[in-house]
Coordinates of N, CA and C in Angstrom, one line a residue:
X975 N 1.3 -1.2 0.2 CA 0.1 0.1 0.0 C 0.1 1.2 0.3
X976 N 0.3 2.2 -0.8 CA 1.0 3.6 -0.8 C 0.0 4.3 -0.9
X977 N -0.4 5.9 -0.3 CA -0.6 7.2 -0.7 C 0.0 8.2 -0.6
X978 N 1.4 7.9 -0.8 CA 1.9 9.6 0.0 C 3.0 9.7 -1.4
X979 N 4.0 10.6 -2.7 CA 4.4 10.5 -2.9 C 5.9 11.1 -2.4
X980 N 6.8 10.9 -2.8 CA 8.2 11.8 -2.3 C 8.8 11.6 -3.1
X981 N 9.7 13.2 -3.4 CA 10.0 14.0 -3.9 C 11.6 13.0 -4.3
X982 N 11.9 13.1 -5.4 CA 13.6 12.0 -5.5 C 13.8 12.5 -6.5
X983 N 15.1 12.7 -6.4 CA 16.9 13.8 -6.5 C 16.7 13.2 -7.5
X984 N 17.8 13.9 -8.6 CA 17.8 14.0 -10.0 C 19.6 14.4 -9.6
X985 N 19.9 13.8 -11.0 CA 21.3 14.7 -11.3 C 21.6 14.5 -12.8
X986 N 21.3 16.2 -13.0 CA 21.5 16.1 -14.8 C 22.6 17.6 -14.6
X987 N 23.5 16.6 -15.8 CA 25.0 16.9 -16.6 C 24.5 18.6 -17.2
X988 N 25.0 19.1 -17.1 CA 24.5 21.6 -17.6 C 26.0 21.6 -18.1
X989 N 26.8 20.6 -18.2 CA 27.5 21.3 -19.3 C 27.7 20.4 -20.5
X990 N 28.1 22.3 -21.3 CA 28.0 21.7 -22.5 C 28.7 21.5 -23.3
X991 N 29.4 20.7 -24.6 CA 30.3 20.4 -25.7 C 30.5 20.7 -26.8
X992 N 30.5 21.5 -27.4 CA 30.5 21.9 -28.6 C 31.7 21.8 -29.3
X993 N 32.2 20.8 -29.9 CA 32.9 20.7 -31.0 C 33.0 21.4 -32.6
X994 N 34.9 21.5 -33.0 CA 35.0 22.3 -33.6 C 35.1 21.1 -35.2
X995 N 35.4 21.4 -35.9 CA 35.0 19.8 -37.0 C 35.9 21.4 -38.2
X996 N 37.2 20.5 -38.1 CA 38.2 21.1 -39.4 C 37.3 20.8 -40.9
X997 N 37.3 21.2 -41.5 CA 36.8 20.6 -42.9 C 37.6 21.4 -44.2
X998 N 39.3 21.6 -43.9 CA 40.0 21.9 -44.5 C 40.0 20.7 -45.4
X999 N 40.0 20.9 -47.2 CA 40.8 20.5 -48.2 C 42.2 19.3 -47.2
X1000 N 42.3 19.6 -46.1 CA 43.5 18.6 -46.2 C 43.3 18.0 -45.0
X1001 N 42.0 16.9 -45.6 CA 41.3 16.7 -44.3 C 40.7 15.6 -45.0
X1002 N 40.9 15.9 -46.9 CA 41.3 13.8 -47.4 C 42.2 13.7 -47.3
X1003 N 43.0 14.2 -46.7 CA 44.0 13.3 -47.1 C 43.9 11.9 -46.6
X1004 N 45.0 11.1 -47.2 CA 44.8 9.7 -47.0 C 46.0 9.3 -46.6
X1005 N 46.2 9.0 -45.3 CA 46.9 9.3 -44.8 C 46.6 8.2 -43.8
X1006 N 46.2 8.3 -43.0 CA 45.2 7.8 -41.7 C 44.1 7.4 -43.4
X1007 N 43.6 5.7 -43.2 CA 42.6 4.9 -43.7 C 41.2 4.7 -42.8
X1008 N 40.4 5.2 -43.7 CA 40.7 5.4 -44.9 C 40.7 7.0 -45.7
X1009 N 40.8 8.0 -44.6 CA 41.0 9.2 -45.0 C 40.9 9.8 -43.9
X1010 N 41.9 11.7 -43.6 CA 41.8 11.4 -42.2 C 40.2 12.4 -41.3
X1011 N 39.2 12.5 -43.4 CA 37.7 12.9 -43.2 C 36.9 12.1 -42.9
X1012 N 37.2 11.3 -43.0 CA 36.1 9.5 -42.8 C 36.2 9.4 -41.0
X1013 N 37.9 9.1 -41.1 CA 38.3 8.5 -39.9 C 37.7 9.6 -38.5
X1014 N 37.5 11.2 -38.6 CA 36.8 12.1 -37.4 C 34.9 11.8 -37.9
X1015 N 35.6 11.6 -39.0 CA 33.3 11.2 -38.8 C 33.5 10.4 -37.9
X1016 N 33.5 9.7 -38.1 CA 34.0 8.4 -37.3 C 33.6 8.3 -35.9
X1017 N 34.8 9.5 -35.2 CA 35.3 9.6 -34.2 C 34.0 10.4 -33.9
X1018 N 33.2 11.6 -33.8 CA 32.4 12.4 -33.8 C 30.7 11.7 -33.2
X1019 N 30.8 10.8 -34.4 CA 29.7 8.9 -33.7 C 30.2 8.8 -32.6
X1020 N 31.4 8.6 -31.9 CA 32.2 7.8 -30.9 C 32.2 8.8 -29.7
X1021 N 31.9 9.9 -30.0 CA 32.0 11.4 -29.1 C 30.6 11.2 -28.6
X1022 N 29.9 11.5 -29.7 CA 28.5 12.3 -29.4 C 27.5 10.7 -28.7
X1023 N 28.5 9.4 -29.3 CA 27.3 8.2 -28.2 C 28.0 8.3 -27.5
X1024 N 28.9 9.0 -26.7 CA 29.0 8.6 -24.8 C 28.9 9.9 -24.3
X1025 N 28.7 10.2 -25.1 CA 27.2 12.0 -24.3 C 25.7 11.5 -23.5
X1026 N 26.5 10.4 -22.9 CA 24.7 10.7 -22.0 C 23.7 11.4 -21.8
X1027 N 24.4 13.0 -21.8 CA 23.8 13.7 -20.7 C 24.3 15.0 -21.0
X1028 N 23.4 16.0 -20.8 CA 24.6 16.8 -21.1 C 24.4 17.8 -23.0
X1029 N 24.7 18.8 -23.1 CA 24.5 19.4 -24.1 C 25.6 19.9 -25.5
X1030 N 25.3 19.4 -26.4 CA 26.5 19.2 -27.7 C 26.1 20.0 -28.9
X1031 N 26.8 20.3 -28.9 CA 27.0 21.5 -30.2 C 27.9 21.2 -31.5
X1032 N 27.9 21.3 -32.5 CA 29.0 21.3 -33.5 C 28.6 22.5 -34.6
X1033 N 30.1 23.3 -35.0 CA 30.9 23.4 -35.1 C 31.5 23.5 -36.6
X1034 N 31.7 24.2 -38.0 CA 32.6 23.2 -38.9 C 32.9 24.6 -39.3
X1035 N 34.2 24.1 -39.9 CA 35.1 25.6 -40.4 C 35.6 24.7 -41.3
X1036 N 35.9 26.2 -42.4 CA 37.0 25.6 -43.4 C 37.5 27.2 -43.9
X1037 N 37.6 28.1 -44.5 CA 37.9 29.4 -45.0 C 37.1 30.1 -44.4
X1038 N 35.7 29.6 -43.6 CA 35.4 30.7 -42.9 C 34.0 29.3 -42.0
X1039 N 33.1 29.3 -40.8 CA 32.7 28.9 -40.3 C 31.6 28.9 -40.6
X1040 N 30.1 27.5 -39.6 CA 29.6 27.4 -40.2 C 29.3 26.9 -38.8
X1041 N 27.6 27.5 -38.1 CA 27.1 26.4 -37.3 C 26.0 25.3 -37.7
X1042 N 26.3 23.8 -37.5 CA 25.8 23.2 -38.1 C 24.7 22.3 -37.1
X1043 N 24.9 22.8 -36.0 CA 24.1 22.6 -34.7 C 24.2 23.1 -33.6
X1044 N 22.8 24.1 -33.3 CA 23.0 24.4 -31.7 C 23.7 23.6 -30.9
X1045 N 23.5 24.2 -28.9 CA 23.5 23.1 -28.1 C 22.5 22.5 -28.4
X1046 N 22.6 20.8 -28.3 CA 20.6 20.7 -28.1 C 21.4 19.4 -26.7
X1047 N 20.3 18.3 -26.3 CA 20.8 16.8 -26.4 C 19.6 16.2 -27.1
X1048 N 19.3 16.2 -28.3 CA 19.3 15.3 -29.3 C 20.5 15.0 -30.3
X1049 N 20.6 14.3 -29.7 CA 21.9 13.4 -30.3 C 22.2 12.2 -31.3
X1050 N 20.9 11.6 -31.5 CA 19.9 11.4 -32.6 C 19.7 11.8 -33.6
X1051 N 19.8 13.6 -34.2 CA 19.8 14.0 -34.8 C 20.1 14.8 -35.2
X1052 N 21.8 14.8 -34.3 CA 23.4 14.9 -34.5 C 24.0 13.8 -35.4
X1053 N 23.4 12.3 -35.0 CA 24.5 11.9 -35.6 C 23.7 11.7 -37.5
X1054 N 22.4 11.6 -37.6 CA 22.0 11.7 -39.1 C 23.4 13.3 -39.7
X1055 N 22.8 14.1 -39.4 CA 24.1 14.9 -39.8 C 25.3 14.7 -40.3
X1056 N 25.9 13.4 -39.1 CA 27.8 13.8 -39.2 C 27.9 12.9 -41.2
X1057 N 27.3 12.0 -41.6 CA 27.5 11.6 -43.0 C 27.9 12.8 -43.5
X1058 N 27.3 14.0 -44.5 CA 27.0 14.7 -44.2 C 29.0 15.8 -45.3
X1059 N 28.7 15.4 -43.8 CA 29.8 16.9 -43.7 C 31.5 15.9 -44.7
X1060 N 31.3 17.3 -45.0 CA 33.2 17.0 -45.9 C 33.3 18.2 -47.1
X1061 N 34.8 18.5 -47.1 CA 35.2 19.8 -47.4 C 35.0 20.3 -49.0
X1062 N 33.9 19.6 -49.0 CA 33.3 20.3 -50.6 C 31.5 20.8 -50.5
X1063 N 31.2 21.0 -49.2 CA 29.7 21.7 -48.8 C 30.5 23.1 -48.4
X1064 N 31.4 22.7 -47.8 CA 32.2 24.5 -47.5 C 32.1 26.1 -48.8
X1065 N 31.4 26.7 -48.8 CA 31.6 27.4 -49.7 C 32.9 28.4 -50.2
X1066 N 33.9 28.6 -49.0 CA 35.6 28.8 -49.4 C 36.3 27.8 -48.5
X1067 N 37.2 28.0 -49.3 CA 38.2 26.4 -49.2 C 39.3 27.3 -47.9
X1068 N 39.7 27.0 -47.7 CA 40.7 27.4 -46.4 C 41.0 26.7 -45.3
X1069 N 41.6 27.3 -44.1 CA 41.2 27.0 -43.2 C 41.7 27.6 -42.0
X1070 N 40.2 27.8 -41.2 CA 40.5 29.2 -40.8 C 39.8 28.9 -39.3
X1071 N 40.4 27.6 -38.3 CA 40.1 27.4 -36.9 C 39.6 28.4 -36.5
X1072 N 40.4 30.2 -36.5 CA 39.6 31.5 -35.1 C 38.3 31.5 -35.4
X1073 N 37.9 31.2 -36.8 CA 36.6 31.5 -37.5 C 35.7 30.7 -37.2
X1074 N 36.2 29.2 -36.4 CA 35.2 28.4 -35.6 C 35.4 28.2 -34.1
X1075 N 36.2 28.6 -34.1 CA 36.6 28.9 -32.0 C 35.8 30.0 -31.8
X1076 N 35.6 30.9 -32.7 CA 34.5 31.7 -31.8 C 33.2 32.5 -32.2
X1077 N 32.7 31.1 -33.1 CA 31.5 30.9 -33.0 C 31.3 29.4 -31.9
X1078 N 32.0 29.2 -31.5 CA 31.8 27.7 -30.4 C 31.5 28.9 -28.7
X1079 N 32.5 29.3 -28.7 CA 32.0 30.3 -27.6 C 31.3 30.5 -27.9
X1080 N 30.5 31.6 -29.0 CA 29.1 32.0 -28.6 C 28.2 31.4 -28.3
X1081 N 28.2 29.4 -29.1 CA 27.2 28.6 -28.9 C 27.1 28.5 -27.4
X1082 N 28.3 29.2 -26.3 CA 28.4 28.2 -25.4 C 28.2 29.8 -24.3
X1083 N 28.6 30.5 -24.6 CA 27.7 32.3 -24.3 C 26.1 32.6 -24.3
X1084 N 25.8 31.6 -25.7 CA 24.1 32.0 -24.9 C 23.9 30.7 -24.0
X1085 N 24.3 29.8 -23.9 CA 23.6 28.5 -23.1 C 24.1 29.1 -21.8
X1086 N 24.8 30.1 -21.3 CA 24.2 29.9 -19.9 C 25.9 30.7 -19.3
X1087 N 27.1 29.8 -20.1 CA 28.2 30.1 -20.1 C 29.3 28.6 -19.2
X1088 N 28.7 27.7 -19.3 CA 28.9 26.3 -19.2 C 29.6 25.5 -19.5
X1089 N 30.6 25.0 -19.8 CA 31.4 24.1 -21.1 C 32.3 24.1 -21.3
X1090 N 33.0 22.8 -22.4 CA 34.4 23.5 -23.4 C 33.8 23.3 -24.6
X1091 N 35.3 23.1 -25.3 CA 35.3 23.6 -27.2 C 36.1 22.4 -26.8
X1092 N 35.7 21.5 -28.4 CA 36.8 20.3 -28.6 C 37.0 20.2 -30.4
X1093 N 37.8 20.9 -30.2 CA 38.6 21.2 -32.0 C 39.6 20.7 -32.2
X1094 N 38.6 19.4 -33.5 CA 39.3 18.2 -34.3 C 39.7 18.5 -35.8
X1095 N 40.6 18.4 -35.5 CA 41.7 19.2 -36.5 C 43.0 18.6 -37.2
X1096 N 43.6 18.8 -38.3 CA 44.8 18.0 -39.1 C 46.1 19.3 -38.7
X1097 N 45.7 19.7 -38.1 CA 46.3 21.3 -38.3 C 46.1 22.5 -38.4
X1098 N 47.4 23.6 -37.3 CA 47.1 24.8 -38.0 C 48.1 25.8 -38.2
X1099 N 48.2 26.7 -39.1 CA 48.8 27.3 -39.2 C 50.3 28.2 -38.3
X1100 N 51.4 28.0 -38.3 CA 52.2 28.6 -37.5 C 51.7 30.3 -37.6
X1101 N 51.6 30.5 -38.4 CA 51.5 32.0 -38.4 C 49.6 32.1 -37.4
X1102 N 48.5 31.3 -37.5 CA 47.3 31.9 -37.3 C 47.4 31.9 -35.3
X1103 N 48.8 31.1 -34.2 CA 48.9 30.4 -33.3 C 48.5 31.3 -32.5
X1104 N 49.3 32.5 -33.0 CA 49.0 33.7 -32.1 C 47.7 34.1 -31.6
X1105 N 47.6 34.6 -32.7 CA 46.4 35.7 -33.2 C 45.4 33.9 -31.9
X1106 N 44.9 32.7 -32.9 CA 44.4 31.9 -31.5 C 44.9 31.2 -29.5
X1107 N 45.8 30.9 -29.9 CA 46.5 31.0 -27.9 C 45.5 32.5 -27.4
X1108 N 45.9 33.8 -28.1 CA 45.1 34.7 -27.1 C 44.3 34.8 -27.1
X1109 N 43.3 34.3 -28.2 CA 41.4 34.4 -27.7 C 40.7 33.2 -27.0
X1110 N 41.9 32.8 -27.1 CA 41.8 30.9 -26.1 C 41.5 31.1 -24.4
X1111 N 42.8 32.1 -24.6 CA 43.7 32.8 -23.4 C 42.2 33.7 -23.0
X1112 N 41.8 34.5 -23.5 CA 40.9 35.7 -22.8 C 39.6 34.3 -22.3
X1113 N 39.6 33.0 -23.6 CA 38.0 32.6 -22.8 C 37.9 32.3 -21.3
X1114 N 36.1 31.8 -21.5 CA 35.6 31.2 -20.5 C 35.7 29.9 -20.0
X1115 N 36.1 28.6 -21.4 CA 36.1 27.7 -22.0 C 37.9 27.1 -21.6
X1116 N 37.3 25.9 -21.8 CA 38.7 25.5 -22.0 C 38.3 24.8 -23.4
X1117 N 39.4 24.0 -23.8 CA 40.4 24.2 -25.5 C 40.7 22.4 -25.1
X1118 N 39.5 21.7 -26.0 CA 40.6 20.8 -25.7 C 41.2 20.5 -28.3
X1119 N 41.8 19.8 -28.1 CA 42.4 19.1 -29.1 C 42.4 18.3 -29.4
X1120 N 42.4 17.2 -30.4 CA 42.2 16.5 -31.3 C 42.4 16.4 -32.4
X1121 N 43.5 15.7 -32.0 CA 44.4 15.5 -33.3 C 44.3 14.4 -34.6
X1122 N 44.0 14.7 -36.1 CA 43.8 13.3 -36.8 C 45.0 14.3 -38.0
X1123 N 45.6 12.5 -38.1 CA 46.1 12.9 -39.4 C 47.3 12.0 -38.1
X1124 N 49.0 11.8 -39.1 CA 50.1 11.4 -39.7 C 51.3 12.9 -38.9
X1125 N 52.8 12.9 -38.7 CA 53.2 13.7 -39.2 C 53.9 14.1 -40.6
X1126 N 54.3 12.7 -41.0 CA 54.6 12.6 -42.7 C 53.9 12.9 -43.3
X1127 N 52.1 12.9 -43.1 CA 51.4 13.9 -44.0 C 50.6 12.5 -45.3
X1128 N 50.3 13.1 -45.9 CA 50.1 12.8 -47.7 C 48.9 13.7 -48.5
X1129 N 49.6 13.5 -50.4 CA 48.8 14.2 -50.5 C 46.8 14.6 -50.3
X1130 N 46.6 15.4 -50.8 CA 45.1 15.8 -51.1 C 44.7 15.2 -52.2
X1131 N 43.5 13.9 -52.8 CA 43.5 13.4 -53.5 C 42.7 14.1 -54.0
X1132 N 42.1 14.9 -55.6 CA 41.3 16.1 -56.2 C 39.8 14.3 -56.7
X1133 N 38.7 15.0 -56.9 CA 37.7 15.0 -57.8 C 37.7 14.1 -58.7
X1134 N 38.9 14.7 -59.8 CA 39.4 14.7 -61.2 C 40.1 13.4 -60.9
X1135 N 40.9 13.3 -59.8 CA 42.3 12.4 -60.6 C 43.2 13.4 -60.0
X1136 N 44.2 12.5 -59.4 CA 45.9 13.8 -59.4 C 46.3 13.8 -57.6
X1137 N 46.0 15.3 -57.9 CA 46.7 15.3 -56.1 C 46.8 16.9 -56.0
X1138 N 46.4 17.7 -55.7 CA 46.4 18.7 -55.5 C 47.4 19.0 -55.0
X1139 N 48.3 21.1 -56.1 CA 49.3 21.6 -56.1 C 49.7 22.6 -55.9
X1140 N 50.7 22.9 -55.8 CA 50.7 24.5 -54.3 C 50.5 25.7 -56.4
X1141 N 51.0 26.5 -55.9 CA 51.2 27.5 -57.2 C 52.1 26.9 -58.0
X1142 N 54.0 26.6 -57.1 CA 54.5 26.1 -58.0 C 54.3 24.9 -58.8
X1143 N 53.1 24.6 -59.1 CA 53.3 22.8 -59.3 C 54.0 22.0 -58.4
X1144 N 53.9 22.7 -57.5 CA 55.0 21.0 -56.0 C 53.7 20.4 -55.5
X1145 N 53.2 19.2 -55.4 CA 52.3 18.1 -55.1 C 52.5 18.6 -53.5
X1146 N 51.5 19.0 -52.8 CA 50.9 19.1 -51.6 C 51.0 17.8 -51.2
X1147 N 51.0 18.1 -50.1 CA 51.5 17.5 -48.5 C 51.7 17.6 -47.4
X1148 N 50.2 18.0 -46.9 CA 50.3 18.4 -45.3 C 50.2 17.7 -44.4
X1149 N 50.8 17.6 -43.7 CA 51.5 16.7 -42.4 C 50.8 16.7 -41.2
X1150 N 50.3 16.4 -40.6 CA 49.8 16.9 -38.5 C 51.0 17.3 -37.7
X1151 N 50.4 19.1 -37.0 CA 51.5 19.9 -36.9 C 51.1 19.8 -35.6
X1152 N 51.2 18.6 -34.7 CA 51.1 18.3 -33.3 C 51.8 19.6 -32.2
X1153 N 53.2 19.7 -32.3 CA 53.3 21.3 -31.8 C 52.8 22.0 -31.7
X1154 N 52.3 22.9 -32.9 CA 51.0 23.9 -32.4 C 49.4 23.5 -31.2
X1155 N 49.4 22.5 -32.2 CA 48.5 21.8 -31.8 C 48.5 21.6 -30.3
X1156 N 49.8 21.7 -30.1 CA 49.9 21.5 -28.6 C 49.7 22.3 -27.8
X1157 N 50.7 23.2 -27.6 CA 50.3 24.0 -28.0 C 49.1 24.6 -27.4
X1158 N 47.9 25.0 -28.5 CA 46.9 26.0 -28.7 C 46.4 25.3 -27.5
X1159 N 46.3 23.5 -27.5 CA 46.2 22.6 -26.1 C 46.3 23.5 -24.7
X1160 N 47.0 23.5 -24.4 CA 47.7 24.1 -23.0 C 47.3 25.7 -23.1
X1161 N 47.2 25.8 -24.3 CA 46.6 27.5 -24.1 C 44.9 27.8 -23.4
X1162 N 44.7 27.3 -24.1 CA 43.3 26.1 -23.2 C 42.9 25.8 -22.5
X1163 N 43.8 25.4 -21.3 CA 43.9 24.3 -20.1 C 42.9 23.2 -20.7
X1164 N 43.5 23.0 -21.4 CA 43.3 21.5 -22.2 C 43.9 20.4 -22.7
X1165 N 43.2 19.5 -23.4 CA 44.6 18.6 -23.7 C 44.2 18.1 -24.7
X1166 N 46.5 17.2 -24.9 CA 45.4 17.5 -26.5 C 46.2 16.1 -26.5
X1167 N 44.8 15.3 -27.3 CA 45.7 13.8 -28.9 C 45.4 13.3 -29.6
X1168 N 46.0 12.1 -29.9 CA 45.8 12.1 -31.6 C 44.9 10.8 -32.0
X1169 N 44.2 10.7 -32.9 CA 42.6 10.0 -32.8 C 43.4 8.7 -32.7
X1170 N 42.7 7.7 -32.4 CA 43.4 6.9 -31.9 C 41.6 5.7 -32.5
X1171 N 42.5 4.6 -33.1 CA 41.0 4.1 -33.4 C 40.0 3.3 -32.4
X1172 N 40.8 3.0 -31.1 CA 39.6 2.6 -29.9 C 39.2 3.8 -29.0
X1173 N 37.9 4.2 -27.7 CA 38.1 5.5 -26.8 C 39.1 5.6 -25.9
X1174 N 40.0 5.2 -25.7 CA 41.5 5.7 -25.3 C 41.6 7.5 -25.0
X1175 N 41.1 7.9 -26.3 CA 41.6 9.3 -27.1 C 40.2 10.1 -26.4
X1176 N 38.8 9.2 -26.1 CA 37.9 10.1 -26.3 C 38.0 10.2 -24.6
X1177 N 38.4 8.8 -24.0 CA 38.9 9.2 -22.6 C 39.1 10.2 -21.8
X1178 N 40.3 10.1 -22.6 CA 41.5 10.3 -22.1 C 41.1 12.5 -22.2
X1179 N 40.7 13.1 -23.0 CA 40.4 14.1 -23.4 C 39.0 14.7 -22.3
X1180 N 38.7 13.4 -21.6 CA 37.2 13.4 -21.3 C 35.3 14.4 -21.9
X1181 N 35.7 13.8 -22.7 CA 34.2 14.6 -23.4 C 33.1 13.6 -23.6
X1182 N 33.1 12.7 -22.2 CA 31.8 11.5 -23.0 C 31.3 11.8 -20.7
X1183 N 29.9 12.7 -21.5 CA 29.4 13.1 -19.7 C 29.7 12.0 -18.6
X1184 N 30.4 10.4 -19.3 CA 30.2 8.7 -18.1 C 30.7 9.0 -17.3
X1185 N 32.2 10.0 -18.4 CA 33.2 10.2 -16.5 C 33.7 11.1 -16.2
X1186 N 32.3 11.8 -16.0 CA 32.5 13.5 -15.6 C 31.1 13.8 -14.6
X1187 N 30.2 12.1 -14.2 CA 29.1 12.0 -13.7 C 29.1 12.9 -12.2
X1188 N 30.0 12.1 -12.0 CA 30.9 12.1 -10.0 C 31.6 13.9 -10.4
X1189 N 31.6 14.5 -11.2 CA 31.7 16.0 -10.7 C 31.2 16.5 -10.3
X1190 N 31.0 17.1 -9.0 CA 29.8 18.2 -8.6 C 29.5 19.4 -9.6
X1191 N 30.4 19.7 -9.8 CA 30.2 20.9 -10.3 C 29.6 20.9 -11.7
X1192 N 29.8 19.6 -12.5 CA 29.2 20.1 -13.5 C 27.8 19.4 -13.9
X1193 N 27.1 19.4 -12.6 CA 25.7 18.8 -12.2 C 25.3 19.7 -11.6
X1194 N 23.8 19.6 -12.2 CA 23.0 20.9 -10.9 C 22.1 19.3 -10.4
X1195 N 21.4 19.7 -8.6 CA 20.7 18.8 -7.8 C 19.3 19.2 -8.3
X1196 N 18.7 18.4 -8.0 CA 16.6 19.1 -8.4 C 16.0 18.4 -7.8
X1197 N 14.5 18.4 -7.7 CA 13.6 17.6 -6.4 C 12.9 17.8 -7.0
X1198 N 12.2 16.8 -8.2 CA 10.5 16.4 -8.6 C 10.0 15.1 -8.4
X1199 N 8.3 15.8 -8.1 CA 7.3 14.6 -7.9 C 7.0 14.2 -9.0
X1200 N 7.9 13.0 -9.2 CA 8.0 11.9 -10.1 C 7.0 10.7 -9.7
X1201 N 6.3 9.6 -9.4 CA 5.6 8.9 -10.0 C 6.5 7.9 -8.5
X1202 N 7.4 8.3 -8.0 CA 8.2 7.8 -6.8 C 7.0 7.9 -5.5
X1203 N 6.3 6.7 -5.6 CA 5.5 6.2 -3.7 C 5.9 5.9 -3.0
X1204 N 6.2 6.1 -1.5 CA 6.8 5.7 -0.7 C 6.2 4.7 -0.2
X1205 N 5.6 3.9 -0.3 CA 5.6 1.7 0.8 C 5.4 2.1 1.6
X1206 N 4.7 1.9 2.2 CA 3.4 1.5 3.6 C 3.4 0.2 3.6
X1207 N 3.9 -1.1 3.1 CA 3.8 -1.6 3.6 C 4.1 -2.4 4.5
X1208 N 5.6 -1.9 5.0 CA 6.1 -2.5 6.4 C 5.7 -2.2 7.7
X1209 N 3.8 -1.0 7.5 CA 3.2 -0.9 9.0 C 2.2 -1.9 8.4
X1210 N 2.3 -3.0 8.5 CA 1.0 -4.1 8.2 C 2.0 -5.4 9.0
X1211 N 3.1 -4.9 9.2 CA 3.4 -5.7 10.7 C 2.9 -6.1 11.3
X1212 N 3.1 -4.6 12.2 CA 2.1 -4.6 13.4 C 1.0 -5.9 13.2
X1213 N 0.5 -5.0 12.5 CA -0.6 -6.0 12.5 C -0.6 -7.9 12.2
X1214 N 0.3 -7.9 12.2 CA 0.6 -9.8 12.0 C 1.6 -9.9 13.3
X1215 N 1.9 -9.1 13.9 CA 2.3 -9.6 16.1 C 2.2 -10.1 16.3
X1216 N 1.0 -9.8 16.5 CA 0.1 -11.0 17.5 C -0.2 -11.7 16.7
X1217 N -0.5 -12.6 15.7 CA -0.9 -13.4 15.1 C 0.6 -14.5 14.9
X1218 N 1.6 -13.7 15.4 CA 3.5 -14.0 15.4 C 3.7 -15.2 16.7
X1219 N 3.1 -14.1 18.1 CA 2.8 -14.5 19.1 C 1.7 -15.2 19.0
X1220 N 0.7 -15.8 18.7 CA -0.1 -16.7 18.7 C 0.3 -18.1 18.2
X1221 N 1.5 -17.2 17.5 CA 2.1 -18.9 16.4 C 3.3 -19.3 17.8
X1222 N 3.2 -19.1 18.6 CA 4.3 -20.0 19.1 C 4.0 -21.4 20.8
X1223 N 2.0 -20.6 20.4 CA 0.9 -22.3 20.8 C 0.8 -22.7 19.6
X1224 N 0.5 -24.0 20.7 CA 0.7 -25.3 19.3 C -1.4 -25.1 19.4
X1225 N -2.1 -24.1 20.2 CA -3.4 -24.4 20.4 C -3.9 -22.6 19.9
X1226 N -3.5 -22.0 19.5 CA -3.1 -21.6 18.7 C -4.8 -21.3 17.6
X1227 N -5.0 -22.3 16.7 CA -6.4 -22.4 16.3 C -7.4 -22.2 16.8
X1228 N -7.3 -22.8 17.9 CA -8.3 -22.8 19.0 C -8.6 -21.3 20.0
X1229 N -7.6 -20.4 20.3 CA -8.0 -19.1 20.7 C -8.5 -18.4 19.7
X1230 N -8.7 -19.2 17.6 CA -9.3 -17.7 17.2 C -10.5 -18.1 17.5
X1231 N -11.1 -19.5 18.2 CA -12.3 -18.8 18.2 C -13.8 -18.3 18.7
X1232 N -13.6 -17.6 20.1 CA -13.5 -17.1 20.8 C -13.7 -15.9 20.3
X1233 N -11.9 -14.6 19.7 CA -12.3 -14.2 18.8 C -13.0 -13.5 18.4
X1234 N -13.9 -15.2 17.5 CA -13.9 -14.9 16.2 C -16.0 -14.5 16.3

């Protein structure tokens, strides 16, 4: 029996994460198979699956940056957008990570200022590094970096065949700029990891909410009356005690006859 509801304390993760994905042409390089771009999409899918709660947003950049999805807890919608992410969808080629990080900051500002940024990229130009570090050091959000690619690099295949070349006719071989990405993550008080085939990179970057559920700073505690009923069954034991006491006597059934 139950006749009253009790408040059920709930823990809700309110920390947002904005993923900034590099869609510059160099992400088409195939130094990791099947390509940097496809591996980045696979990893993005894994990150979304690991987000048990909390809100996640997605920004992409090449020569300019665009918001693919604002902060949302609808992971399924974000998953449907991943297959279409490709450098060919960007109207302006190039690589402008500052534009992407700026948009990520705007999304977090709108959500109340609680969250972090994850940059998935194969590198930044050394000439861009000072501006990026200055911007992120003035930000209230941590910036972690997931590097995609290898230090040896690989040519950029073209849709019609062949490889991308510079103005001098030389084949462009973009390499993963490890030192610059590490420096950027350090300026953002975040972590740097290179893409792995397992979940070790996700766990190390702490972008999955499962590893953050014990962090009280990223949670809010709320009490709401759900269908949690207070069980009053134990009180029935008091009614059974007299019968239990009579059970010690062999003739207890006969003693019930006068009572009836």
